[in-house]
Amino acid sequence: MDKQGIFWGGRTSRRCMLAGLLAWGAVLPGLATAALPETVQQLKPSVLMVGTYAETDTPRFNFRGTGFAVLEGRHVLTNAHVIPEAASLIEGRRLVVQVPEGKGKWSQRTALVVAQDVSRDLALLSVDGAPVKPLRLASADQLREGMDIALMGFPLAGAVGYTAVTHRGVLAAMTDVVLPPPVAQALSPRAIRQLRDGGFQVMQLDVTAYPGNSGGPVFEPDSGLVLGVVSMVLIKGTRESALSSPTGITYAIPADVAAEFVRSSKP
């Protein structure tokens, strides 16, 4: 018996203790982490880079955000704010996605915008070429405050390289999409549109996301089920402070909202 009154015993007792810890792992989210590495490897081929391409640009590929395959694998879900304005797609510049082919290789596919919902910050793209393994979207009743989550994307992709990165976190709360500002002048055009179109609840995540994570999947660590789409990050001041002093608070569009958008947008 140790000083805390815990008897460690012999080999049989240690086996019993280990069995008990494994059983607790099924209940305590902090211990149930063994499946995440396998889940990451399963999801990586379905998580794509979204950007523009032009022979005259430097670099030729201009990364804008993350997306992931849905439906039959020839459509990509991302954020509306990831999509460039039509005026910027001048002759010779086009919207593309980069599909991972393994060992640092990428397959570039031309993409077309099927639908956009600016108020919900969602966009659906169609892409050419072979289908990509689609990810599954969760229903509303599968979101539980306090549950473990992970997100995947390409944070700071242009600066640190094109590698899909995974971060773990917690679904801290389901909250209204428009937070009441201290003064009317603080209402952005996007917030005004959301107020006009009708608010909905978003996922507030206790995890740090960075520029480049936008449009990436928030998923359940064990199953890989997509719980939401990364949309925005709470910052303390300027956009640069998101890098130097992140708040650790990220917002995502719930998967059921995204699923309804996909269903209504499918041609």
CSV table of C-alpha atoms in Angstrom, one decimal:
chain,number,residue,atom,x,y,z
A,1,MET,CA,0.0,0.0,0.0
A,2,ASP,CA,1.4,3.4,-0.9
A,3,LYS,CA,1.2,6.6,1.1
A,4,GLN,CA,-2.2,7.5,-0.4
A,5,GLY,CA,-3.7,4.2,0.7
A,6,ILE,CA,-3.8,2.7,-2.8
A,7,PHE,CA,-2.8,-1.0,-3.0
A,8,TRP,CA,-1.0,-1.8,-6.2
A,9,GLY,CA,-0.7,-5.5,-5.6
A,10,GLY,CA,0.9,-8.1,-7.9
A,11,ARG,CA,0.5,-9.0,-11.5
A,12,THR,CA,-3.2,-10.0,-11.2
A,13,SER,CA,-4.0,-6.8,-9.4
A,14,ARG,CA,-2.2,-4.8,-12.1
A,15,ARG,CA,-4.2,-6.6,-14.8
A,16,CYS,CA,-7.4,-5.8,-13.0
A,17,MET,CA,-6.4,-2.1,-12.7
A,18,LEU,CA,-5.5,-1.9,-16.4
A,19,ALA,CA,-8.9,-3.5,-17.3
A,20,GLY,CA,-10.6,-0.9,-15.2
A,21,LEU,CA,-8.7,2.0,-16.8
A,22,LEU,CA,-9.7,0.7,-20.3
A,23,ALA,CA,-13.3,0.5,-19.2
A,24,TRP,CA,-13.1,4.1,-17.9
A,25,GLY,CA,-11.8,5.1,-21.3
A,26,ALA,CA,-15.1,4.2,-22.9
A,27,VAL,CA,-16.8,6.7,-20.5
A,28,LEU,CA,-14.2,9.5,-20.0
A,29,PRO,CA,-13.6,11.4,-23.3
A,30,GLY,CA,-10.1,12.3,-22.2
A,31,LEU,CA,-9.0,8.7,-22.2
A,32,ALA,CA,-10.8,7.6,-25.4
A,33,THR,CA,-8.2,8.9,-27.8
A,34,ALA,CA,-6.7,5.8,-29.3
A,35,ALA,CA,-8.8,5.9,-32.5
A,36,LEU,CA,-7.9,9.5,-33.6
A,37,PRO,CA,-4.7,8.6,-35.5
A,38,GLU,CA,-6.6,6.0,-37.5
A,39,THR,CA,-9.4,8.5,-38.1
A,40,VAL,CA,-7.0,11.1,-39.3
A,41,GLN,CA,-5.5,8.7,-41.9
A,42,GLN,CA,-9.0,7.8,-43.1
A,43,LEU,CA,-10.1,11.5,-43.5
A,44,LYS,CA,-6.9,13.0,-45.0
A,45,PRO,CA,-7.6,11.9,-48.6
A,46,SER,CA,-11.0,13.6,-48.5
A,47,VAL,CA,-9.8,17.0,-47.2
A,48,LEU,CA,-8.8,19.3,-50.0
A,49,MET,CA,-7.2,22.7,-50.7
A,50,VAL,CA,-9.4,25.3,-52.4
A,51,GLY,CA,-7.8,28.2,-54.3
A,52,THR,CA,-7.2,29.8,-57.7
A,53,TYR,CA,-4.7,28.9,-60.5
A,54,ALA,CA,-3.3,31.0,-63.3
A,55,GLU,CA,-0.1,30.6,-65.3
A,56,THR,CA,0.6,34.3,-64.8
A,57,ASP,CA,0.3,34.3,-61.0
A,58,THR,CA,3.2,33.9,-58.6
A,59,PRO,CA,2.8,31.4,-57.2
A,60,ARG,CA,0.5,29.9,-59.8
A,61,PHE,CA,-1.7,28.3,-57.2
A,62,ASN,CA,-3.2,30.8,-54.7
A,63,PHE,CA,-4.5,29.0,-51.6
A,64,ARG,CA,-7.7,30.3,-50.1
A,65,GLY,CA,-9.0,27.7,-47.7
A,66,THR,CA,-10.0,24.2,-47.0
A,67,GLY,CA,-12.8,22.0,-48.3
A,68,PHE,CA,-13.9,18.4,-48.1
A,69,ALA,CA,-15.6,15.9,-50.4
A,70,VAL,CA,-19.4,15.2,-50.0
A,71,LEU,CA,-22.2,13.5,-51.9
A,72,GLU,CA,-20.9,11.1,-54.4
A,73,GLY,CA,-17.3,12.5,-54.2
A,74,ARG,CA,-17.5,14.9,-57.1
A,75,HIS,CA,-18.7,17.8,-54.9
A,76,VAL,CA,-16.7,19.8,-52.3
A,77,LEU,CA,-18.2,21.7,-49.3
A,78,THR,CA,-16.4,24.8,-48.1
A,79,ASN,CA,-17.1,28.3,-46.8
A,80,ALA,CA,-18.7,31.0,-48.9
A,81,HIS,CA,-15.9,33.4,-47.9
A,82,VAL,CA,-13.3,31.1,-49.3
A,83,ILE,CA,-14.7,31.5,-52.8
A,84,PRO,CA,-13.1,34.5,-54.6
A,85,GLU,CA,-15.3,37.2,-56.1
A,86,ALA,CA,-16.2,36.7,-59.7
A,87,ALA,CA,-14.4,39.8,-60.7
A,88,SER,CA,-11.1,38.4,-59.6
A,89,LEU,CA,-11.5,35.4,-61.9
A,90,ILE,CA,-10.2,37.2,-64.9
A,91,GLU,CA,-9.3,35.4,-68.1
A,92,GLY,CA,-6.7,32.7,-67.4
A,93,ARG,CA,-7.5,32.4,-63.7
A,94,ARG,CA,-9.8,29.7,-62.5
A,95,LEU,CA,-11.2,28.2,-59.3
A,96,VAL,CA,-9.5,24.9,-58.5
A,97,VAL,CA,-9.1,22.3,-55.7
A,98,GLN,CA,-6.0,20.3,-54.9
A,99,VAL,CA,-6.7,16.6,-54.1
A,100,PRO,CA,-4.0,14.8,-52.1
A,101,GLU,CA,-2.5,11.8,-54.0
A,102,GLY,CA,-0.1,10.7,-51.2
A,103,LYS,CA,3.6,11.3,-50.5
A,104,GLY,CA,3.3,15.0,-51.0
A,105,LYS,CA,1.7,14.8,-54.4
A,106,TRP,CA,-1.5,16.7,-55.4
A,107,SER,CA,-3.9,16.4,-58.3
A,108,GLN,CA,-5.3,19.7,-59.4
A,109,ARG,CA,-9.0,19.8,-60.4
A,110,THR,CA,-11.1,22.6,-62.0
A,111,ALA,CA,-14.0,23.5,-59.7
A,112,LEU,CA,-17.3,25.3,-60.4
A,113,VAL,CA,-19.5,27.0,-57.8
A,114,VAL,CA,-22.9,25.1,-57.6
A,115,ALA,CA,-24.4,27.2,-54.8
A,116,GLN,CA,-23.4,29.7,-52.2
A,117,ASP,CA,-25.2,30.8,-49.0
A,118,VAL,CA,-23.4,33.9,-47.7
A,119,SER,CA,-25.6,34.1,-44.5
A,120,ARG,CA,-24.6,30.6,-43.5
A,121,ASP,CA,-21.1,30.9,-44.9
A,122,LEU,CA,-21.4,27.8,-47.0
A,123,ALA,CA,-20.5,27.0,-50.7
A,124,LEU,CA,-20.8,23.8,-52.7
A,125,LEU,CA,-18.4,23.2,-55.6
A,126,SER,CA,-18.5,20.6,-58.3
A,127,VAL,CA,-15.1,19.2,-59.4
A,128,ASP,CA,-13.9,17.2,-62.5
A,129,GLY,CA,-12.0,14.0,-62.5
A,130,ALA,CA,-12.3,10.8,-60.4
A,131,PRO,CA,-14.5,10.9,-57.3
A,132,VAL,CA,-13.0,11.5,-53.9
A,133,LYS,CA,-14.1,9.5,-50.9
A,134,PRO,CA,-16.9,11.6,-49.4
A,135,LEU,CA,-17.3,12.3,-45.7
A,136,ARG,CA,-20.5,11.7,-43.7
A,137,LEU,CA,-22.4,14.6,-42.2
A,138,ALA,CA,-23.9,14.2,-38.7
A,139,SER,CA,-27.5,15.0,-37.7
A,140,ALA,CA,-28.4,17.7,-35.1
A,141,ASP,CA,-29.0,15.1,-32.3
A,142,GLN,CA,-25.4,13.9,-32.6
A,143,LEU,CA,-24.0,17.2,-31.3
A,144,ARG,CA,-23.5,17.3,-27.5
A,145,GLU,CA,-22.0,20.1,-25.6
A,146,GLY,CA,-18.8,18.9,-23.9
A,147,MET,CA,-18.0,16.2,-26.5
A,148,ASP,CA,-14.5,15.8,-27.8
A,149,ILE,CA,-14.0,17.1,-31.4
A,150,ALA,CA,-11.1,17.4,-33.8
A,151,LEU,CA,-10.7,19.6,-36.9
A,152,MET,CA,-8.6,19.3,-40.0
A,153,GLY,CA,-7.4,21.8,-42.5
A,154,PHE,CA,-4.4,23.7,-43.9
A,155,PRO,CA,-3.6,26.5,-41.3
A,156,LEU,CA,-1.2,29.1,-42.7
A,157,ALA,CA,-0.8,26.9,-45.7
A,158,GLY,CA,1.1,29.3,-47.9
A,159,ALA,CA,3.6,30.0,-45.1
A,160,VAL,CA,4.2,26.5,-43.5
A,161,GLY,CA,3.6,24.2,-46.5
A,162,TYR,CA,0.7,22.2,-47.8
A,163,THR,CA,0.1,19.7,-45.1
A,164,ALA,CA,-3.3,18.7,-43.6
A,165,VAL,CA,-3.1,19.5,-39.9
A,166,THR,CA,-5.4,18.1,-37.1
A,167,HIS,CA,-6.2,19.8,-33.8
A,168,ARG,CA,-8.2,18.4,-30.9
A,169,GLY,CA,-10.7,20.3,-28.8
A,170,VAL,CA,-14.1,20.4,-27.2
A,171,LEU,CA,-17.6,21.5,-28.3
A,172,ALA,CA,-17.9,24.2,-25.7
A,173,ALA,CA,-21.4,25.4,-26.5
A,174,MET,CA,-24.1,25.8,-29.1
A,175,THR,CA,-24.6,29.6,-29.4
A,176,ASP,CA,-26.5,32.1,-31.6
A,177,VAL,CA,-24.7,32.9,-34.8
A,178,VAL,CA,-25.0,36.7,-34.3
A,179,LEU,CA,-23.6,37.9,-31.0
A,180,PRO,CA,-25.2,41.2,-29.8
A,181,PRO,CA,-22.7,44.0,-30.4
A,182,PRO,CA,-22.0,46.7,-27.9
A,183,VAL,CA,-23.0,49.4,-30.4
A,184,ALA,CA,-24.9,49.3,-33.6
A,185,GLN,CA,-21.9,50.5,-35.6
A,186,ALA,CA,-20.2,47.2,-34.7
A,187,LEU,CA,-22.6,45.2,-36.9
A,188,SER,CA,-20.8,44.0,-39.9
A,189,PRO,CA,-22.6,43.6,-43.3
A,190,ARG,CA,-22.4,39.8,-42.8
A,191,ALA,CA,-24.1,40.1,-39.3
A,192,ILE,CA,-26.8,42.3,-40.7
A,193,ARG,CA,-27.6,39.7,-43.4
A,194,GLN,CA,-27.8,37.0,-40.8
A,195,LEU,CA,-30.2,39.1,-38.7
A,196,ARG,CA,-32.3,39.8,-41.8
A,197,ASP,CA,-32.3,36.1,-43.0
A,198,GLY,CA,-32.9,34.7,-39.6
A,199,GLY,CA,-30.3,33.5,-37.1
A,200,PHE,CA,-29.4,29.9,-36.2
A,201,GLN,CA,-27.1,28.3,-33.7
A,202,VAL,CA,-23.4,27.6,-34.4
A,203,MET,CA,-20.9,25.5,-32.7
A,204,GLN,CA,-18.5,27.3,-30.3
A,205,LEU,CA,-15.3,25.2,-30.1
A,206,ASP,CA,-12.6,25.3,-27.5
A,207,VAL,CA,-9.8,24.9,-30.0
A,208,THR,CA,-7.5,27.2,-31.9
A,209,ALA,CA,-7.9,27.6,-35.7
A,210,TYR,CA,-5.9,29.8,-38.0
A,211,PRO,CA,-6.3,31.4,-41.4
A,212,GLY,CA,-6.5,28.5,-43.8
A,213,ASN,CA,-8.7,26.3,-41.6
A,214,SER,CA,-11.8,27.9,-43.0
A,215,GLY,CA,-14.0,25.3,-44.7
A,216,GLY,CA,-12.4,22.3,-43.0
A,217,PRO,CA,-14.3,19.6,-41.3
A,218,VAL,CA,-15.0,19.4,-37.5
A,219,PHE,CA,-15.3,15.7,-36.8
A,220,GLU,CA,-15.9,13.1,-34.1
A,221,PRO,CA,-12.4,11.7,-33.2
A,222,ASP,CA,-13.4,8.0,-33.1
A,223,SER,CA,-15.8,7.7,-36.0
A,224,GLY,CA,-14.7,10.5,-38.4
A,225,LEU,CA,-18.4,11.7,-38.6
A,226,VAL,CA,-18.4,15.3,-39.7
A,227,LEU,CA,-20.0,17.5,-37.0
A,228,GLY,CA,-19.5,20.9,-38.6
A,229,VAL,CA,-17.6,23.2,-41.0
A,230,VAL,CA,-15.0,25.6,-39.6
A,231,SER,CA,-16.2,29.1,-40.3
A,232,MET,CA,-14.7,31.9,-38.2
A,233,VAL,CA,-12.3,32.6,-35.3
A,234,LEU,CA,-12.9,35.0,-32.4
A,235,ILE,CA,-10.0,37.5,-32.4
A,236,LYS,CA,-8.9,40.0,-29.8
A,237,GLY,CA,-8.2,42.9,-32.2
A,238,THR,CA,-6.7,43.0,-35.6
A,239,ARG,CA,-6.5,39.9,-37.9
A,240,GLU,CA,-2.8,39.7,-37.2
A,241,SER,CA,-3.6,39.0,-33.5
A,242,ALA,CA,-5.2,35.7,-34.5
A,243,LEU,CA,-1.6,34.5,-35.1
A,244,SER,CA,0.3,36.3,-32.4
A,245,SER,CA,-2.3,36.0,-29.6
A,246,PRO,CA,-5.1,33.5,-30.5
A,247,THR,CA,-8.2,33.3,-28.3
A,248,GLY,CA,-8.6,29.6,-28.7
A,249,ILE,CA,-12.3,30.1,-29.6
A,250,THR,CA,-13.5,28.9,-33.0
A,251,TYR,CA,-16.9,28.8,-34.6
A,252,ALA,CA,-18.3,26.2,-37.0
A,253,ILE,CA,-21.5,25.7,-39.0
A,254,PRO,CA,-23.3,22.6,-37.6
A,255,ALA,CA,-23.4,19.6,-39.9
A,256,ASP,CA,-27.2,19.4,-40.1
A,257,VAL,CA,-27.3,23.0,-41.4
A,258,ALA,CA,-24.6,22.1,-43.9
A,259,ALA,CA,-26.4,18.9,-44.9
A,260,GLU,CA,-29.6,20.8,-45.6
A,261,PHE,CA,-27.7,23.3,-47.7
A,262,VAL,CA,-26.1,20.4,-49.7
A,263,ARG,CA,-29.4,18.7,-50.3
A,264,SER,CA,-31.1,21.9,-51.5
A,265,SER,CA,-28.2,22.8,-53.7
A,266,LYS,CA,-27.5,19.4,-55.4
A,267,PRO,CA,-28.3,19.7,-59.2
